[in-house]
Amino acid sequence: MNLKSMTLPELTAVLKELGQPQFRARQVYTWLHKGVRAYDEMTNLPKSLRDTLAREYPICAPKVVRRQESARDGTIKYLWELSDGNCVETVLMRYHYGNTVCISTEVGCRMGCAFCASTLEGCIRNLTPGEMLSFVALANADVPAEEGRDRSVTNIVLMGSGEPLDNYDNTVKFLKLVSSPDGMGISPRNISLSSCGLVPRIDTLPQDAPHVTLSVSLHAPNDEIRNKLMPINKAYQIAEVLAAARRYAQTTGRRVVFEYALVKGLNDSQANANELAARLRGMTCHVNLIPLNPVKERNLLGTSRKEAEVFRKWLEDRGISATVRREMGTDIDGACGQLRRRVLMQREE
Ligand code: SAH
């Protein structure tokens, strides 16, 4: 039983069993969300309670195996070791409006996308809500808040390893925890959930995690190309994914973001841009273009940034808003699963 995975009412019930009043539960909850590593840091709790909790409910606090900070842009990459020895990454990126952390939702992934390093060994296990919360809380505790702010992390993207909608219940619970006012209180509007397009889950998301921004990994303008890159397209084809995205935009009134990794010679021609623009026409959306990060194990090359700009212009000329994603932390294995992979390989050597 991991107290960090619990909502305040659940935690209150546990502490009630121990004969504790409700205000104690709130104190413990707030401390856990501050990223403390030991009950002895909870200085406003009686020593006897701290000891009981330490004995019966060990704190889930991933260990930092590596911490790398980019000399170029201040991006920080953490490699955590979980209680069972598995490793996952978190990246903290600094923007003018605040800091964004990119976290994982699973150890590995079972979606099998052709260009992705996280899926090479399949999905090892789901991450718990408490583990996801720890990544945000520990990064937040590690980086000092700017003046006038009470915390340094302002935004979260679920774009690390794993498919959040394939670990649906845990992800939804994490979103509830991380946005709760007694915890970090990060507004769901500042949280982006990225999915490869699990249509039934996209449809339930607005009621289970209101106001979260949805990103959909599209990566292709048609089924023929998407089938080559993403096995999930056999289950939910582009037309269904786009229809779900339209429903999401209509129900929530939010703009949907489409991610499109540009792969040299595969999905980056003018004809591809025209087809994409035609399919997205009339939808409240934005396209995030990412020149593919080549992964050693994968035989695909990225489009250059210059050509990505040209692709962006093609979309814009057809009325589709698009940007080319800024590269961050390139000197510290910033991209998708690269640090975890390198450390795992070294361990095996
Ligand atoms: N499972 C979720 C989150 C995964 S990672 C999803 O599919 O959206 C977040 C984004 O990084 C996804 O759009 C994913 O397709 C993309 N991505 C993965 N590997 C990449 C690579 N080598 N280069 C560029 N983008 C990549």
mmCIF file of C-alpha atoms and ligand atoms in Angstrom:
data_model
loop_
_atom_site.group_PDB
_atom_site.id
_atom_site.type_symbol
_atom_site.label_atom_id
_atom_site.label_comp_id
_atom_site.label_asym_id
_atom_site.label_seq_id
_atom_site.Cartn_x
_atom_site.Cartn_y
_atom_site.Cartn_z
ATOM 1 C CA MET A 1 0.000 0.000 0.000
ATOM 2 C CA ASN A 2 1.491 3.223 -1.196
ATOM 3 C CA LEU A 3 0.099 6.297 0.522
ATOM 4 C CA LYS A 4 1.246 8.500 -2.358
ATOM 5 C CA SER A 5 -1.239 6.807 -4.678
ATOM 6 C CA MET A 6 -4.121 7.753 -2.412
ATOM 7 C CA THR A 7 -6.568 10.608 -2.639
ATOM 8 C CA LEU A 8 -7.069 12.707 0.494
ATOM 9 C CA PRO A 9 -10.290 10.855 1.467
ATOM 10 C CA GLU A 10 -8.498 7.484 1.047
ATOM 11 C CA LEU A 11 -5.573 8.655 3.129
ATOM 12 C CA THR A 12 -7.957 10.024 5.750
ATOM 13 C CA ALA A 13 -9.520 6.550 6.060
ATOM 14 C CA VAL A 14 -6.086 4.952 6.574
ATOM 15 C CA LEU A 15 -5.098 7.439 9.263
ATOM 16 C CA LYS A 16 -8.473 7.062 10.931
ATOM 17 C CA GLU A 17 -7.674 3.349 11.352
ATOM 18 C CA LEU A 18 -4.562 4.495 13.203
ATOM 19 C CA GLY A 19 -6.732 6.668 15.420
ATOM 20 C CA GLN A 20 -5.678 9.932 13.795
ATOM 21 C CA PRO A 21 -7.879 12.976 13.191
ATOM 22 C CA GLN A 22 -8.567 14.315 9.711
ATOM 23 C CA PHE A 23 -6.154 17.247 9.912
ATOM 24 C CA ARG A 24 -3.266 14.772 10.252
ATOM 25 C CA ALA A 25 -4.224 13.146 6.969
ATOM 26 C CA ARG A 26 -4.121 16.527 5.268
ATOM 27 C CA GLN A 27 -0.679 17.223 6.753
ATOM 28 C CA VAL A 28 0.696 13.886 5.540
ATOM 29 C CA TYR A 29 -0.886 14.367 2.108
ATOM 30 C CA THR A 30 0.655 17.814 1.702
ATOM 31 C CA TRP A 31 4.102 16.576 2.749
ATOM 32 C CA LEU A 32 3.958 13.632 0.343
ATOM 33 C CA HIS A 33 3.119 16.006 -2.495
ATOM 34 C CA LYS A 34 6.086 18.169 -1.530
ATOM 35 C CA GLY A 35 8.353 15.269 -2.426
ATOM 36 C CA VAL A 36 9.715 14.429 1.033
ATOM 37 C CA ARG A 37 11.745 11.226 1.149
ATOM 38 C CA ALA A 38 11.248 10.293 4.814
ATOM 39 C CA TYR A 39 8.553 10.683 7.455
ATOM 40 C CA ASP A 40 11.070 12.402 9.711
ATOM 41 C CA GLU A 41 10.909 15.375 7.349
ATOM 42 C CA MET A 42 7.232 15.767 8.331
ATOM 43 C CA THR A 43 8.157 17.973 11.234
ATOM 44 C CA ASN A 44 4.643 18.841 12.372
ATOM 45 C CA LEU A 45 3.740 15.174 13.037
ATOM 46 C CA PRO A 46 4.304 13.526 16.429
ATOM 47 C CA LYS A 47 7.367 11.276 16.462
ATOM 48 C CA SER A 48 5.288 8.205 17.338
ATOM 49 C CA LEU A 49 3.083 8.657 14.272
ATOM 50 C CA ARG A 50 6.123 9.166 12.041
ATOM 51 C CA ASP A 51 7.576 5.900 13.326
ATOM 52 C CA THR A 52 4.348 3.969 12.811
ATOM 53 C CA LEU A 53 3.969 5.279 9.271
ATOM 54 C CA ALA A 54 7.593 4.527 8.430
ATOM 55 C CA ARG A 55 7.117 0.959 9.622
ATOM 56 C CA GLU A 56 3.788 0.270 7.957
ATOM 57 C CA TYR A 57 3.770 2.492 4.895
ATOM 58 C CA PRO A 58 7.282 3.001 3.473
ATOM 59 C CA ILE A 59 7.407 6.166 1.355
ATOM 60 C CA CYS A 60 7.597 5.590 -2.372
ATOM 61 C CA ALA A 61 10.488 7.819 -3.428
ATOM 62 C CA PRO A 62 12.360 6.846 -6.577
ATOM 63 C CA LYS A 63 16.147 7.130 -6.283
ATOM 64 C CA VAL A 64 18.045 9.428 -8.656
ATOM 65 C CA VAL A 65 20.442 7.238 -10.636
ATOM 66 C CA ARG A 66 21.506 10.030 -13.003
ATOM 67 C CA ARG A 67 20.859 13.741 -13.092
ATOM 68 C CA GLN A 68 22.092 15.586 -16.138
ATOM 69 C CA GLU A 69 21.717 19.299 -16.728
ATOM 70 C CA SER A 70 22.072 20.812 -20.169
ATOM 71 C CA ALA A 71 24.686 23.538 -20.387
ATOM 72 C CA ARG A 72 22.789 24.944 -23.392
ATOM 73 C CA ASP A 73 19.262 25.463 -22.124
ATOM 74 C CA GLY A 74 19.080 24.271 -18.509
ATOM 75 C CA THR A 75 17.018 21.195 -19.348
ATOM 76 C CA ILE A 76 17.412 18.608 -16.592
ATOM 77 C CA LYS A 77 17.054 14.925 -17.177
ATOM 78 C CA TYR A 78 16.529 12.536 -14.282
ATOM 79 C CA LEU A 79 16.865 8.793 -14.437
ATOM 80 C CA TRP A 80 14.964 7.255 -11.507
ATOM 81 C CA GLU A 81 15.269 3.816 -10.068
ATOM 82 C CA LEU A 82 11.971 2.506 -8.727
ATOM 83 C CA SER A 83 11.530 0.250 -5.698
ATOM 84 C CA ASP A 84 11.605 -2.879 -7.898
ATOM 85 C CA GLY A 85 14.789 -1.823 -9.701
ATOM 86 C CA ASN A 86 13.105 -0.618 -12.903
ATOM 87 C CA CYS A 87 14.296 2.676 -14.355
ATOM 88 C CA VAL A 88 12.345 5.548 -15.915
ATOM 89 C CA GLU A 89 13.164 9.062 -17.041
ATOM 90 C CA THR A 90 11.767 12.514 -16.350
ATOM 91 C CA VAL A 91 12.783 15.661 -18.191
ATOM 92 C CA LEU A 92 12.369 19.179 -16.847
ATOM 93 C CA MET A 93 12.365 21.886 -19.502
ATOM 94 C CA ARG A 94 12.631 25.600 -18.822
ATOM 95 C CA TYR A 95 10.416 27.990 -20.738
ATOM 96 C CA HIS A 96 9.755 31.682 -20.271
ATOM 97 C CA TYR A 97 6.356 30.903 -18.720
ATOM 98 C CA GLY A 98 7.656 28.312 -16.268
ATOM 99 C CA ASN A 99 8.994 24.782 -16.109
ATOM 100 C CA THR A 100 7.462 21.778 -17.804
ATOM 101 C CA VAL A 101 8.130 18.223 -16.699
ATOM 102 C CA CYS A 102 7.772 15.348 -19.095
ATOM 103 C CA ILE A 103 6.947 12.118 -17.295
ATOM 104 C CA SER A 104 6.415 8.461 -18.157
ATOM 105 C CA THR A 105 3.264 6.465 -17.505
ATOM 106 C CA GLU A 106 4.654 2.950 -18.027
ATOM 107 C CA VAL A 107 8.015 1.191 -17.813
ATOM 108 C CA GLY A 108 8.441 0.539 -21.529
ATOM 109 C CA CYS A 109 5.406 0.469 -23.808
ATOM 110 C CA ARG A 110 3.477 -2.144 -25.754
ATOM 111 C CA MET A 111 2.323 0.024 -28.637
ATOM 112 C CA GLY A 112 5.257 -0.943 -30.874
ATOM 113 C CA CYS A 113 5.680 2.308 -32.856
ATOM 114 C CA ALA A 114 8.425 1.797 -35.429
ATOM 115 C CA PHE A 115 10.476 4.864 -34.497
ATOM 116 C CA CYS A 116 10.272 4.770 -30.715
ATOM 117 C CA ALA A 117 13.010 3.687 -28.299
ATOM 118 C CA SER A 118 10.607 3.133 -25.385
ATOM 119 C CA THR A 119 8.818 0.198 -26.951
ATOM 120 C CA LEU A 120 11.828 -1.902 -27.958
ATOM 121 C CA GLU A 121 11.383 -4.311 -25.038
ATOM 122 C CA GLY A 122 7.610 -4.030 -24.752
ATOM 123 C CA CYS A 123 5.738 -2.904 -21.657
ATOM 124 C CA ILE A 124 7.388 -4.107 -18.472
ATOM 125 C CA ARG A 125 4.764 -2.715 -16.125
ATOM 126 C CA ASN A 126 2.345 0.110 -15.456
ATOM 127 C CA LEU A 127 3.469 2.970 -13.261
ATOM 128 C CA THR A 128 1.332 3.699 -10.212
ATOM 129 C CA PRO A 129 -0.298 7.079 -9.565
ATOM 130 C CA GLY A 130 2.102 7.549 -6.635
ATOM 131 C CA GLU A 131 5.159 6.925 -8.811
ATOM 132 C CA MET A 132 3.999 9.420 -11.440
ATOM 133 C CA LEU A 133 3.301 11.910 -8.673
ATOM 134 C CA SER A 134 6.799 11.344 -7.266
ATOM 135 C CA PHE A 135 8.463 12.258 -10.561
ATOM 136 C CA VAL A 136 6.721 15.637 -10.569
ATOM 137 C CA ALA A 137 7.108 16.278 -6.846
ATOM 138 C CA LEU A 138 10.810 15.348 -6.759
ATOM 139 C CA ALA A 139 11.679 17.451 -9.810
ATOM 140 C CA ASN A 140 9.690 20.301 -8.306
ATOM 141 C CA ALA A 141 11.585 19.978 -5.018
ATOM 142 C CA ASP A 142 14.925 19.781 -6.851
ATOM 143 C CA VAL A 143 14.553 23.055 -8.760
ATOM 144 C CA PRO A 144 14.019 26.282 -6.820
ATOM 145 C CA ALA A 145 10.874 28.210 -7.665
ATOM 146 C CA GLU A 146 11.274 31.606 -9.277
ATOM 147 C CA GLU A 147 10.584 34.625 -7.161
ATOM 148 C CA GLY A 148 6.912 35.141 -6.535
ATOM 149 C CA ARG A 149 6.018 31.531 -7.282
ATOM 150 C CA ASP A 150 5.301 28.816 -4.744
ATOM 151 C CA ARG A 151 6.526 25.988 -6.957
ATOM 152 C CA SER A 152 8.875 25.638 -9.927
ATOM 153 C CA VAL A 153 6.877 23.132 -12.000
ATOM 154 C CA THR A 154 4.002 24.841 -13.784
ATOM 155 C CA ASN A 155 3.214 22.375 -16.581
ATOM 156 C CA ILE A 156 3.228 18.630 -17.142
ATOM 157 C CA VAL A 157 3.317 16.622 -20.339
ATOM 158 C CA LEU A 158 2.628 12.884 -20.342
ATOM 159 C CA MET A 159 5.036 12.271 -23.182
ATOM 160 C CA GLY A 160 7.670 10.045 -21.661
ATOM 161 C CA SER A 161 7.633 6.301 -22.124
ATOM 162 C CA GLY A 162 4.348 4.450 -22.148
ATOM 163 C CA GLU A 163 0.853 4.981 -23.463
ATOM 164 C CA PRO A 164 -1.140 6.870 -20.815
ATOM 165 C CA LEU A 165 -4.499 5.626 -22.086
ATOM 166 C CA ASP A 166 -3.252 2.020 -21.891
ATOM 167 C CA ASN A 167 -2.669 2.634 -18.156
ATOM 168 C CA TYR A 168 -5.916 4.528 -17.917
ATOM 169 C CA ASP A 169 -7.058 4.206 -14.305
ATOM 170 C CA ASN A 170 -3.643 4.986 -12.831
ATOM 171 C CA THR A 171 -3.156 7.942 -15.164
ATOM 172 C CA VAL A 172 -6.577 9.394 -14.380
ATOM 173 C CA LYS A 173 -5.902 9.044 -10.663
ATOM 174 C CA PHE A 174 -2.493 10.674 -11.008
ATOM 175 C CA LEU A 175 -4.131 13.630 -12.790
ATOM 176 C CA LYS A 176 -6.563 13.993 -9.917
ATOM 177 C CA LEU A 177 -3.744 13.876 -7.323
ATOM 178 C CA VAL A 178 -1.377 16.278 -9.029
ATOM 179 C CA SER A 179 -4.089 18.875 -9.579
ATOM 180 C CA SER A 180 -5.574 18.689 -6.087
ATOM 181 C CA PRO A 181 -5.448 21.952 -4.103
ATOM 182 C CA ASP A 182 -3.997 20.225 -1.006
ATOM 183 C CA GLY A 183 -1.153 18.929 -3.168
ATOM 184 C CA MET A 184 0.663 20.742 -5.954
ATOM 185 C CA GLY A 185 -2.513 22.136 -7.444
ATOM 186 C CA ILE A 186 -1.281 22.047 -11.037
ATOM 187 C CA SER A 187 -4.196 23.075 -13.217
ATOM 188 C CA PRO A 188 -5.348 20.344 -15.631
ATOM 189 C CA ARG A 189 -5.286 23.028 -18.311
ATOM 190 C CA ASN A 190 -1.506 23.027 -17.910
ATOM 191 C CA ILE A 191 -1.300 19.267 -18.377
ATOM 192 C CA SER A 192 -1.007 17.605 -21.797
ATOM 193 C CA LEU A 193 -1.771 13.956 -22.264
ATOM 194 C CA SER A 194 -0.311 12.413 -25.398
ATOM 195 C CA SER A 195 -1.855 9.281 -26.899
ATOM 196 C CA CYS A 196 -1.254 7.160 -29.951
ATOM 197 C CA GLY A 197 -5.034 7.130 -30.386
ATOM 198 C CA LEU A 198 -6.941 4.621 -28.225
ATOM 199 C CA VAL A 199 -10.327 5.791 -29.421
ATOM 200 C CA PRO A 200 -12.645 4.435 -26.659
ATOM 201 C CA ARG A 201 -10.428 6.005 -24.006
ATOM 202 C CA ILE A 202 -10.280 9.349 -25.788
ATOM 203 C CA ASP A 203 -14.059 9.340 -25.540
ATOM 204 C CA THR A 204 -14.147 8.754 -21.780
ATOM 205 C CA LEU A 205 -11.313 11.149 -20.936
ATOM 206 C CA PRO A 206 -13.359 14.397 -20.763
ATOM 207 C CA GLN A 207 -15.541 12.984 -17.989
ATOM 208 C CA ASP A 208 -12.689 11.304 -16.064
ATOM 209 C CA ALA A 209 -10.022 14.001 -16.398
ATOM 210 C CA PRO A 210 -11.742 17.262 -17.315
ATOM 211 C CA HIS A 211 -9.795 20.129 -18.919
ATOM 212 C CA VAL A 212 -6.668 18.149 -19.756
ATOM 213 C CA THR A 213 -5.129 19.034 -23.129
ATOM 214 C CA LEU A 214 -5.176 16.112 -25.527
ATOM 215 C CA SER A 215 -2.292 15.467 -27.916
ATOM 216 C CA VAL A 216 -2.712 12.767 -30.507
ATOM 217 C CA SER A 217 0.295 11.140 -32.150
ATOM 218 C CA LEU A 218 -0.769 11.096 -35.772
ATOM 219 C CA HIS A 219 2.513 10.975 -37.679
ATOM 220 C CA ALA A 220 0.864 10.282 -41.040
ATOM 221 C CA PRO A 221 -1.811 11.705 -43.326
ATOM 222 C CA ASN A 222 -3.258 8.324 -44.352
ATOM 223 C CA ASP A 223 -3.619 4.714 -43.237
ATOM 224 C CA GLU A 224 -1.056 3.383 -45.684
ATOM 225 C CA ILE A 225 1.765 5.405 -44.106
ATOM 226 C CA ARG A 226 0.421 5.205 -40.530
ATOM 227 C CA ASN A 227 0.262 1.406 -40.757
ATOM 228 C CA LYS A 228 4.001 1.365 -41.440
ATOM 229 C CA LEU A 229 4.781 3.414 -38.345
ATOM 230 C CA MET A 230 2.141 2.569 -35.768
ATOM 231 C CA PRO A 231 0.668 -0.913 -35.234
ATOM 232 C CA ILE A 232 -2.230 0.657 -33.276
ATOM 233 C CA ASN A 233 -3.509 1.961 -36.601
ATOM 234 C CA LYS A 234 -4.698 -1.560 -37.415
ATOM 235 C CA ALA A 235 -7.095 -1.304 -34.465
ATOM 236 C CA TYR A 236 -8.116 2.352 -34.844
ATOM 237 C CA GLN A 237 -7.637 3.812 -38.288
ATOM 238 C CA ILE A 238 -7.001 7.464 -39.001
ATOM 239 C CA ALA A 239 -10.622 8.309 -39.782
ATOM 240 C CA GLU A 240 -11.720 6.930 -36.393
ATOM 241 C CA VAL A 241 -8.902 8.687 -34.535
ATOM 242 C CA LEU A 242 -9.725 12.008 -36.191
ATOM 243 C CA ALA A 243 -13.430 11.575 -35.463
ATOM 244 C CA ALA A 244 -12.588 10.955 -31.787
ATOM 245 C CA ALA A 245 -10.363 14.059 -31.750
ATOM 246 C CA ARG A 246 -13.236 16.114 -33.218
ATOM 247 C CA ARG A 247 -15.599 14.816 -30.550
ATOM 248 C CA TYR A 248 -13.000 15.676 -27.892
ATOM 249 C CA ALA A 249 -12.646 19.225 -29.216
ATOM 250 C CA GLN A 250 -16.420 19.626 -29.346
ATOM 251 C CA THR A 251 -17.126 18.218 -25.879
ATOM 252 C CA THR A 252 -14.332 20.099 -24.145
ATOM 253 C CA GLY A 253 -14.085 23.237 -26.247
ATOM 254 C CA ARG A 254 -10.319 22.655 -26.245
ATOM 255 C CA ARG A 255 -7.971 22.639 -29.166
ATOM 256 C CA VAL A 256 -6.506 19.209 -29.923
ATOM 257 C CA VAL A 257 -2.791 19.010 -30.709
ATOM 258 C CA PHE A 258 -1.552 16.556 -33.316
ATOM 259 C CA GLU A 259 2.005 15.347 -33.118
ATOM 260 C CA TYR A 260 3.649 14.578 -36.396
ATOM 261 C CA ALA A 261 7.198 13.186 -36.414
ATOM 262 C CA LEU A 262 8.747 13.954 -39.780
ATOM 263 C CA VAL A 263 10.490 10.931 -41.244
ATOM 264 C CA LYS A 264 12.728 11.542 -44.229
ATOM 265 C CA GLY A 265 11.129 10.363 -47.446
ATOM 266 C CA LEU A 266 8.171 8.722 -45.731
ATOM 267 C CA ASN A 267 5.690 11.375 -44.584
ATOM 268 C CA ASP A 268 7.363 14.713 -45.365
ATOM 269 C CA SER A 269 6.420 15.517 -48.982
ATOM 270 C CA GLN A 270 4.220 18.356 -50.173
ATOM 271 C CA ALA A 271 1.554 15.803 -51.150
ATOM 272 C CA ASN A 272 1.649 14.480 -47.567
ATOM 273 C CA ALA A 273 1.195 18.020 -46.225
ATOM 274 C CA ASN A 274 -1.747 18.647 -48.564
ATOM 275 C CA GLU A 275 -3.448 15.421 -47.562
ATOM 276 C CA LEU A 276 -2.929 16.140 -43.868
ATOM 277 C CA ALA A 277 -4.310 19.664 -44.227
ATOM 278 C CA ALA A 278 -7.378 18.358 -46.071
ATOM 279 C CA ARG A 279 -8.118 15.850 -43.316
ATOM 280 C CA LEU A 280 -7.755 18.381 -40.502
ATOM 281 C CA ARG A 281 -9.721 21.155 -42.167
ATOM 282 C CA GLY A 282 -12.441 22.622 -39.954
ATOM 283 C CA MET A 283 -11.114 21.116 -36.720
ATOM 284 C CA THR A 284 -9.956 23.236 -33.762
ATOM 285 C CA CYS A 285 -6.433 21.899 -33.747
ATOM 286 C CA HIS A 286 -2.724 22.540 -33.923
ATOM 287 C CA VAL A 287 0.031 20.457 -35.492
ATOM 288 C CA ASN A 288 3.284 19.963 -33.614
ATOM 289 C CA LEU A 289 5.987 18.936 -36.065
ATOM 290 C CA ILE A 290 8.932 16.998 -34.653
ATOM 291 C CA PRO A 291 11.896 16.145 -36.857
ATOM 292 C CA LEU A 292 12.288 12.450 -36.004
ATOM 293 C CA ASN A 293 15.009 11.681 -33.490
ATOM 294 C CA PRO A 294 16.856 8.840 -35.086
ATOM 295 C CA VAL A 295 17.118 5.885 -32.713
ATOM 296 C CA LYS A 296 20.108 3.642 -33.293
ATOM 297 C CA GLU A 297 18.027 0.471 -33.316
ATOM 298 C CA ARG A 298 15.575 1.915 -35.862
ATOM 299 C CA ASN A 299 16.241 2.375 -39.524
ATOM 300 C CA LEU A 300 14.489 5.697 -39.995
ATOM 301 C CA LEU A 301 15.967 9.122 -40.567
ATOM 302 C CA GLY A 302 14.626 12.492 -39.493
ATOM 303 C CA THR A 303 13.738 15.333 -41.830
ATOM 304 C CA SER A 304 16.068 18.315 -41.373
ATOM 305 C CA ARG A 305 14.834 21.332 -39.406
ATOM 306 C CA LYS A 306 14.985 23.400 -42.571
ATOM 307 C CA GLU A 307 12.736 21.003 -44.455
ATOM 308 C CA ALA A 308 10.466 20.752 -41.422
ATOM 309 C CA GLU A 309 9.981 24.533 -41.674
ATOM 310 C CA VAL A 310 8.993 24.101 -45.327
ATOM 311 C CA PHE A 311 6.460 21.416 -44.342
ATOM 312 C CA ARG A 312 5.081 23.761 -41.697
ATOM 313 C CA LYS A 313 4.628 26.479 -44.309
ATOM 314 C CA TRP A 314 2.765 24.068 -46.593
ATOM 315 C CA LEU A 315 0.316 23.371 -43.770
ATOM 316 C CA GLU A 316 -0.003 27.016 -42.858
ATOM 317 C CA ASP A 317 -0.734 27.950 -46.479
ATOM 318 C CA ARG A 318 -3.680 25.571 -46.262
ATOM 319 C CA GLY A 319 -4.990 27.152 -43.086
ATOM 320 C CA ILE A 320 -3.593 24.670 -40.557
ATOM 321 C CA SER A 321 -1.757 26.103 -37.549
ATOM 322 C CA ALA A 322 1.556 24.325 -37.028
ATOM 323 C CA THR A 323 4.891 24.763 -35.287
ATOM 324 C CA VAL A 324 8.177 22.901 -35.406
ATOM 325 C CA ARG A 325 9.015 21.688 -31.912
ATOM 326 C CA ARG A 326 12.033 23.326 -30.383
ATOM 327 C CA GLU A 327 14.852 20.941 -29.589
ATOM 328 C CA MET A 328 15.944 20.928 -25.973
ATOM 329 C CA GLY A 329 18.573 19.068 -24.048
ATOM 330 C CA THR A 330 20.254 17.669 -27.142
ATOM 331 C CA ASP A 331 23.541 17.496 -25.237
ATOM 332 C CA ILE A 332 22.048 15.259 -22.522
ATOM 333 C CA ASP A 333 20.150 12.547 -24.436
ATOM 334 C CA GLY A 334 17.027 14.693 -24.202
ATOM 335 C CA ALA A 335 14.986 12.631 -26.623
ATOM 336 C CA CYS A 336 12.504 9.884 -26.021
ATOM 337 C CA GLY A 337 13.884 7.058 -23.905
ATOM 338 C CA GLN A 338 17.502 7.647 -24.867
ATOM 339 C CA LEU A 339 19.045 8.088 -21.437
ATOM 340 C CA ARG A 340 17.271 5.055 -19.974
ATOM 341 C CA ARG A 341 18.350 3.008 -22.946
ATOM 342 C CA ARG A 342 21.983 4.077 -22.719
ATOM 343 C CA VAL A 343 22.192 3.341 -19.007
ATOM 344 C CA LEU A 344 20.474 -0.042 -19.426
ATOM 345 C CA MET A 345 22.928 -0.962 -22.204
ATOM 346 C CA GLN A 346 25.874 0.016 -20.008
ATOM 347 C CA ARG A 347 24.480 -2.107 -17.201
ATOM 348 C CA GLU A 348 24.265 -5.082 -19.523
ATOM 349 C CA GLU A 349 27.829 -4.604 -20.781
HETATM 350 N N1 SAH B 1 2.267 6.869 -26.053
HETATM 351 C C1 SAH B 1 2.076 8.302 -26.160
HETATM 352 C C2 SAH B 1 3.230 9.092 -25.546
HETATM 353 C C3 SAH B 1 4.502 8.745 -26.173
HETATM 354 S S1 SAH B 1 5.848 9.743 -26.439
HETATM 355 C C4 SAH B 1 1.911 8.665 -27.621
HETATM 356 O O1 SAH B 1 2.054 7.813 -28.464
HETATM 357 O O2 SAH B 1 1.600 9.812 -27.893
HETATM 358 C C5 SAH B 1 5.419 11.309 -26.948
HETATM 359 C C6 SAH B 1 5.653 11.580 -28.426
HETATM 360 O O3 SAH B 1 6.998 11.302 -28.865
HETATM 361 C C7 SAH B 1 4.726 10.760 -29.309
HETATM 362 O O4 SAH B 1 4.148 11.609 -30.250
HETATM 363 C C8 SAH B 1 5.685 9.804 -29.953
HETATM 364 O O5 SAH B 1 5.151 9.303 -31.147
HETATM 365 C C9 SAH B 1 6.920 10.666 -30.129
HETATM 366 N N2 SAH B 1 8.154 9.952 -30.409
HETATM 367 C C10 SAH B 1 8.538 8.728 -29.997
HETATM 368 N N3 SAH B 1 9.741 8.410 -30.498
HETATM 369 C C11 SAH B 1 10.134 9.443 -31.252
HETATM 370 C C12 SAH B 1 11.302 9.722 -32.030
HETATM 371 N N4 SAH B 1 12.283 8.843 -32.139
HETATM 372 N N5 SAH B 1 11.351 10.906 -32.662
HETATM 373 C C13 SAH B 1 10.354 11.814 -32.548
HETATM 374 N N6 SAH B 1 9.247 11.618 -31.838
HETATM 375 C C14 SAH B 1 9.123 10.453 -31.200
#
